mmCIF file of C-alpha atoms in Angstrom:
data_model
loop_
_atom_site.group_PDB
_atom_site.id
_atom_site.type_symbol
_atom_site.label_atom_id
_atom_site.label_comp_id
_atom_site.label_asym_id
_atom_site.label_seq_id
_atom_site.Cartn_x
_atom_site.Cartn_y
_atom_site.Cartn_z
ATOM 1 C CA MET A 80 4.001 27.279 -7.026
ATOM 2 C CA LYS A 81 1.607 24.993 -4.985
ATOM 3 C CA LYS A 82 3.341 21.867 -6.559
ATOM 4 C CA ILE A 83 6.366 22.730 -5.466
ATOM 5 C CA ILE A 84 5.663 23.414 -1.746
ATOM 6 C CA PHE A 85 3.483 20.582 -1.601
ATOM 7 C CA LEU A 86 7.048 18.645 -3.041
ATOM 8 C CA MET A 87 9.186 20.991 -0.319
ATOM 9 C CA LEU A 88 6.773 19.300 2.241
ATOM 10 C CA LEU A 89 6.904 15.375 0.804
ATOM 11 C CA LEU A 90 10.524 15.680 1.592
ATOM 12 C CA PRO A 91 10.576 14.734 5.102
ATOM 13 C CA THR A 92 8.473 11.708 4.115
ATOM 14 C CA PHE A 93 11.008 10.584 1.519
ATOM 15 C CA SER A 94 13.414 11.190 4.469
ATOM 16 C CA PHE A 95 12.044 8.883 6.896
ATOM 17 C CA ALA A 96 10.671 6.110 4.946
ATOM 18 C CA ASN A 97 10.779 3.025 5.680
ATOM 19 C CA ASP A 98 10.211 1.578 2.088
ATOM 20 C CA HIS A 99 9.264 3.541 -0.639
ATOM 21 C CA ALA A 100 8.434 3.370 -4.156
ATOM 22 C CA VAL A 101 7.768 5.632 -7.205
ATOM 23 C CA GLY A 102 6.765 4.810 -10.584
ATOM 24 C CA LEU A 103 5.178 5.644 -13.756
ATOM 25 C CA LYS A 104 1.978 4.233 -14.801
ATOM 26 C CA TYR A 105 -0.900 4.853 -17.796
ATOM 27 C CA VAL A 106 -4.504 5.960 -16.390
ATOM 28 C CA ASN A 107 -7.531 5.201 -17.901
ATOM 29 C CA TRP A 108 -10.710 6.707 -16.599
ATOM 30 C CA ASP A 109 -14.304 5.305 -17.651
ATOM 31 C CA LEU A 110 -16.541 7.835 -17.199
ATOM 32 C CA SER A 111 -20.535 7.825 -16.468
ATOM 33 C CA GLY A 112 -23.247 10.168 -15.999
ATOM 34 C CA CYS A 113 -23.146 12.342 -19.016
ATOM 35 C CA TYR A 114 -25.476 13.291 -21.134
ATOM 36 C CA GLY A 115 -25.336 11.208 -24.545
ATOM 37 C CA SER A 116 -22.104 8.405 -24.397
ATOM 38 C CA CYS A 117 -19.451 9.273 -22.238
ATOM 39 C CA PRO A 118 -16.145 9.341 -23.076
ATOM 40 C CA THR A 119 -13.248 7.344 -21.891
ATOM 41 C CA VAL A 120 -9.921 9.404 -21.090
ATOM 42 C CA ASP A 121 -6.462 8.265 -20.776
ATOM 43 C CA GLY A 122 -3.006 9.299 -19.893
ATOM 44 C CA ALA A 123 0.296 9.233 -18.393
ATOM 45 C CA GLY A 124 0.490 9.695 -14.386
ATOM 46 C CA ILE A 125 3.119 9.608 -11.375
ATOM 47 C CA GLN A 126 2.760 7.534 -8.189
ATOM 48 C CA TYR A 127 4.805 7.163 -4.761
ATOM 49 C CA ALA A 128 3.962 4.870 -1.843
ATOM 50 C CA GLY A 129 5.513 5.173 1.198
ATOM 51 C CA VAL A 130 5.434 3.557 4.947
ATOM 52 C CA MET A 131 7.021 5.635 7.572
ATOM 53 C CA ASN A 132 7.973 4.055 11.496
ATOM 54 C CA ASN A 133 6.037 0.666 9.360
ATOM 55 C CA LYS A 134 2.917 2.601 11.057
ATOM 56 C CA VAL A 135 1.995 5.212 8.457
ATOM 57 C CA LEU A 136 1.703 5.338 4.902
ATOM 58 C CA LEU A 137 1.222 7.891 2.793
ATOM 59 C CA ASP A 138 0.267 6.848 -1.169
ATOM 60 C CA PHE A 139 0.059 9.768 -4.079
ATOM 61 C CA ASP A 140 -1.193 9.644 -7.827
ATOM 62 C CA TYR A 141 -1.198 12.148 -10.013
ATOM 63 C CA ALA A 142 -2.191 11.906 -13.611
ATOM 64 C CA ASP A 143 -2.785 14.108 -16.556
ATOM 65 C CA VAL A 144 -5.852 12.408 -18.751
ATOM 66 C CA GLY A 145 -7.747 13.659 -21.794
ATOM 67 C CA THR A 146 -8.691 12.939 -24.850
ATOM 68 C CA ASP A 147 -8.827 14.758 -28.581
ATOM 69 C CA TYR A 148 -10.689 17.954 -27.006
ATOM 70 C CA ALA A 149 -10.483 17.577 -23.224
ATOM 71 C CA SER A 150 -8.176 17.094 -20.324
ATOM 72 C CA VAL A 151 -8.411 16.654 -16.976
ATOM 73 C CA ASP A 152 -5.352 16.482 -14.124
ATOM 74 C CA TYR A 153 -6.240 14.760 -11.358
ATOM 75 C CA ASN A 154 -4.434 13.998 -8.188
ATOM 76 C CA ILE A 155 -4.904 11.675 -4.958
ATOM 77 C CA LEU A 156 -3.278 11.589 -1.691
ATOM 78 C CA GLN A 157 -3.590 9.366 0.607
ATOM 79 C CA ALA A 158 -2.525 9.054 5.119
ATOM 80 C CA ALA A 159 -3.397 6.244 7.033
ATOM 81 C CA TYR A 160 -2.432 4.148 10.371
ATOM 82 C CA GLY A 161 -1.849 0.875 10.877
ATOM 83 C CA PHE A 162 -2.822 -0.395 13.899
ATOM 84 C CA GLN A 163 -0.235 -3.231 13.470
ATOM 85 C CA GLU A 164 3.190 -3.898 12.057
ATOM 86 C CA LEU A 165 2.141 -2.890 7.770
ATOM 87 C CA ASP A 166 5.176 -5.417 6.598
ATOM 88 C CA THR A 167 3.269 -8.125 8.057
ATOM 89 C CA GLY A 168 -0.467 -6.306 7.262
ATOM 90 C CA SER A 169 -2.592 -4.171 9.228
ATOM 91 C CA PHE A 170 -6.189 -2.770 9.003
ATOM 92 C CA THR A 171 -5.915 1.033 8.598
ATOM 93 C CA LEU A 172 -7.473 4.155 9.237
ATOM 94 C CA GLY A 173 -7.130 7.413 7.454
ATOM 95 C CA PHE A 174 -7.975 9.967 5.037
ATOM 96 C CA THR A 175 -8.185 10.503 1.591
ATOM 97 C CA ARG A 176 -8.078 13.752 -0.355
ATOM 98 C CA MET A 177 -9.237 13.562 -4.153
ATOM 99 C CA ASP A 178 -9.034 16.486 -6.845
ATOM 100 C CA ALA A 179 -10.376 16.291 -10.851
ATOM 101 C CA GLY A 180 -11.122 20.099 -10.222
ATOM 102 C CA ASP A 181 -13.625 19.427 -7.356
ATOM 103 C CA PRO A 182 -11.531 18.894 -4.456
ATOM 104 C CA GLU A 183 -13.113 16.202 -1.701
ATOM 105 C CA THR A 184 -11.336 15.002 1.567
ATOM 106 C CA VAL A 185 -12.880 11.616 3.094
ATOM 107 C CA ALA A 186 -12.624 9.018 5.797
ATOM 108 C CA THR A 187 -10.514 5.831 4.787
ATOM 109 C CA VAL A 188 -10.906 2.261 6.236
ATOM 110 C CA GLY A 189 -8.766 -0.408 4.651
ATOM 111 C CA TYR A 190 -6.087 -3.176 5.031
ATOM 112 C CA SER A 191 -2.344 -2.782 3.777
ATOM 113 C CA ARG A 192 0.462 -4.652 3.614
ATOM 114 C CA ARG A 193 3.752 -2.807 2.760
ATOM 115 C CA GLY A 194 7.526 -3.629 2.634
ATOM 116 C CA GLY A 195 7.445 -7.146 3.493
ATOM 117 C CA GLU A 196 8.195 -10.456 1.406
ATOM 118 C CA GLY A 197 5.684 -10.634 -1.447
ATOM 119 C CA PRO A 198 3.812 -8.399 -3.289
ATOM 120 C CA ASP A 199 2.830 -5.112 -1.264
ATOM 121 C CA TYR A 200 -0.913 -4.489 -1.486
ATOM 122 C CA SER A 201 -3.784 -1.935 -0.315
ATOM 123 C CA ILE A 202 -8.155 -2.176 -0.308
ATOM 124 C CA GLU A 203 -9.992 0.574 1.021
ATOM 125 C CA VAL A 204 -13.198 1.338 1.202
ATOM 126 C CA LEU A 205 -13.477 5.972 0.976
ATOM 127 C CA ASP A 206 -16.767 7.714 2.384
ATOM 128 C CA THR A 207 -17.475 9.700 -0.292
ATOM 129 C CA ASP A 208 -20.747 12.187 -1.354
ATOM 130 C CA GLU A 209 -21.967 9.567 -4.008
ATOM 131 C CA GLU A 210 -21.451 6.412 -2.769
ATOM 132 C CA ALA A 211 -18.862 4.101 -0.674
ATOM 133 C CA THR A 212 -15.720 4.248 -3.134
ATOM 134 C CA LEU A 213 -13.314 0.981 -3.338
ATOM 135 C CA HIS A 214 -9.950 1.221 -3.985
ATOM 136 C CA PHE A 215 -7.754 -1.395 -4.264
ATOM 137 C CA SER A 216 -3.707 -1.408 -5.350
ATOM 138 C CA VAL A 217 -0.662 -3.835 -5.626
ATOM 139 C CA ARG A 218 2.684 -3.769 -6.272
ATOM 140 C CA THR A 219 4.217 -6.813 -7.358
ATOM 141 C CA LYS A 220 8.211 -7.682 -6.370
ATOM 142 C CA MET A 221 9.037 -7.064 -9.915
ATOM 143 C CA GLY A 222 7.605 -3.209 -9.835
ATOM 144 C CA ILE A 223 4.866 -3.800 -11.861
ATOM 145 C CA THR A 224 1.882 -1.807 -10.190
ATOM 146 C CA LEU A 225 -1.883 -2.210 -10.746
ATOM 147 C CA ASP A 226 -4.494 0.331 -9.203
ATOM 148 C CA ALA A 227 -8.323 0.881 -9.639
ATOM 149 C CA MET A 228 -10.929 3.209 -8.286
ATOM 150 C CA THR A 229 -14.542 2.908 -8.683
ATOM 151 C CA SER A 230 -17.249 5.317 -7.596
ATOM 152 C CA ASP A 231 -20.732 6.587 -8.523
ATOM 153 C CA GLY A 232 -20.341 4.410 -12.014
ATOM 154 C CA ASP A 233 -16.888 6.001 -12.718
ATOM 155 C CA THR A 234 -13.587 3.672 -12.620
ATOM 156 C CA VAL A 235 -10.062 4.924 -13.027
ATOM 157 C CA TYR A 236 -7.672 1.976 -13.862
ATOM 158 C CA GLY A 237 -3.875 2.411 -13.773
ATOM 159 C CA ILE A 238 -1.015 -0.106 -14.799
ATOM 160 C CA GLY A 239 2.830 0.962 -14.259
ATOM 161 C CA TYR A 240 6.056 0.095 -12.987
ATOM 162 C CA SER A 241 7.376 1.617 -9.816
ATOM 163 C CA TRP A 242 11.155 1.631 -8.122
ATOM 164 C CA LYS A 243 11.901 0.838 -4.656
ATOM 165 C CA VAL A 244 13.985 3.866 -3.524
ATOM 166 C CA GLY A 245 14.556 3.091 0.061
ATOM 167 C CA ASN A 246 14.297 0.384 2.250
ATOM 168 C CA TRP A 247 15.498 1.440 5.957
ATOM 169 C CA LYS A 248 14.546 -0.326 9.121
#
């Protein structure tokens, strides 16, 4: 039920976005800090990246990762404001909400370029409880997406493909 309500809240975002892409990806989560050796969990995921009014960006990732004996769903929602036009590149300030069983909402500072000529990319620093978390993502003109997030020894990698579903200016 929560997912349906969340999707309903995103519908206005799809309607008013200048530029947005949806996609599928493969996710690999390299865990650390376990007793003994830590597993590496992997699985399929979905992604959304959108820009509204060339100033506000909204990203969402969801994945179901696991091994033969354990499974974890995680989602990451990011919203940020660009101080300049995002299609030419801008510093951003916003928040990121991460949930893999223990939800956390943190401040985000970064630089992003979306919807212009060439690849779209973002690099952000998140103020998490452990240490500063670094997140990087890129989408090529052909639609190939690469992203990585590292925090306190854990690293999440993703590779996928996304489709531009609108570019209204």
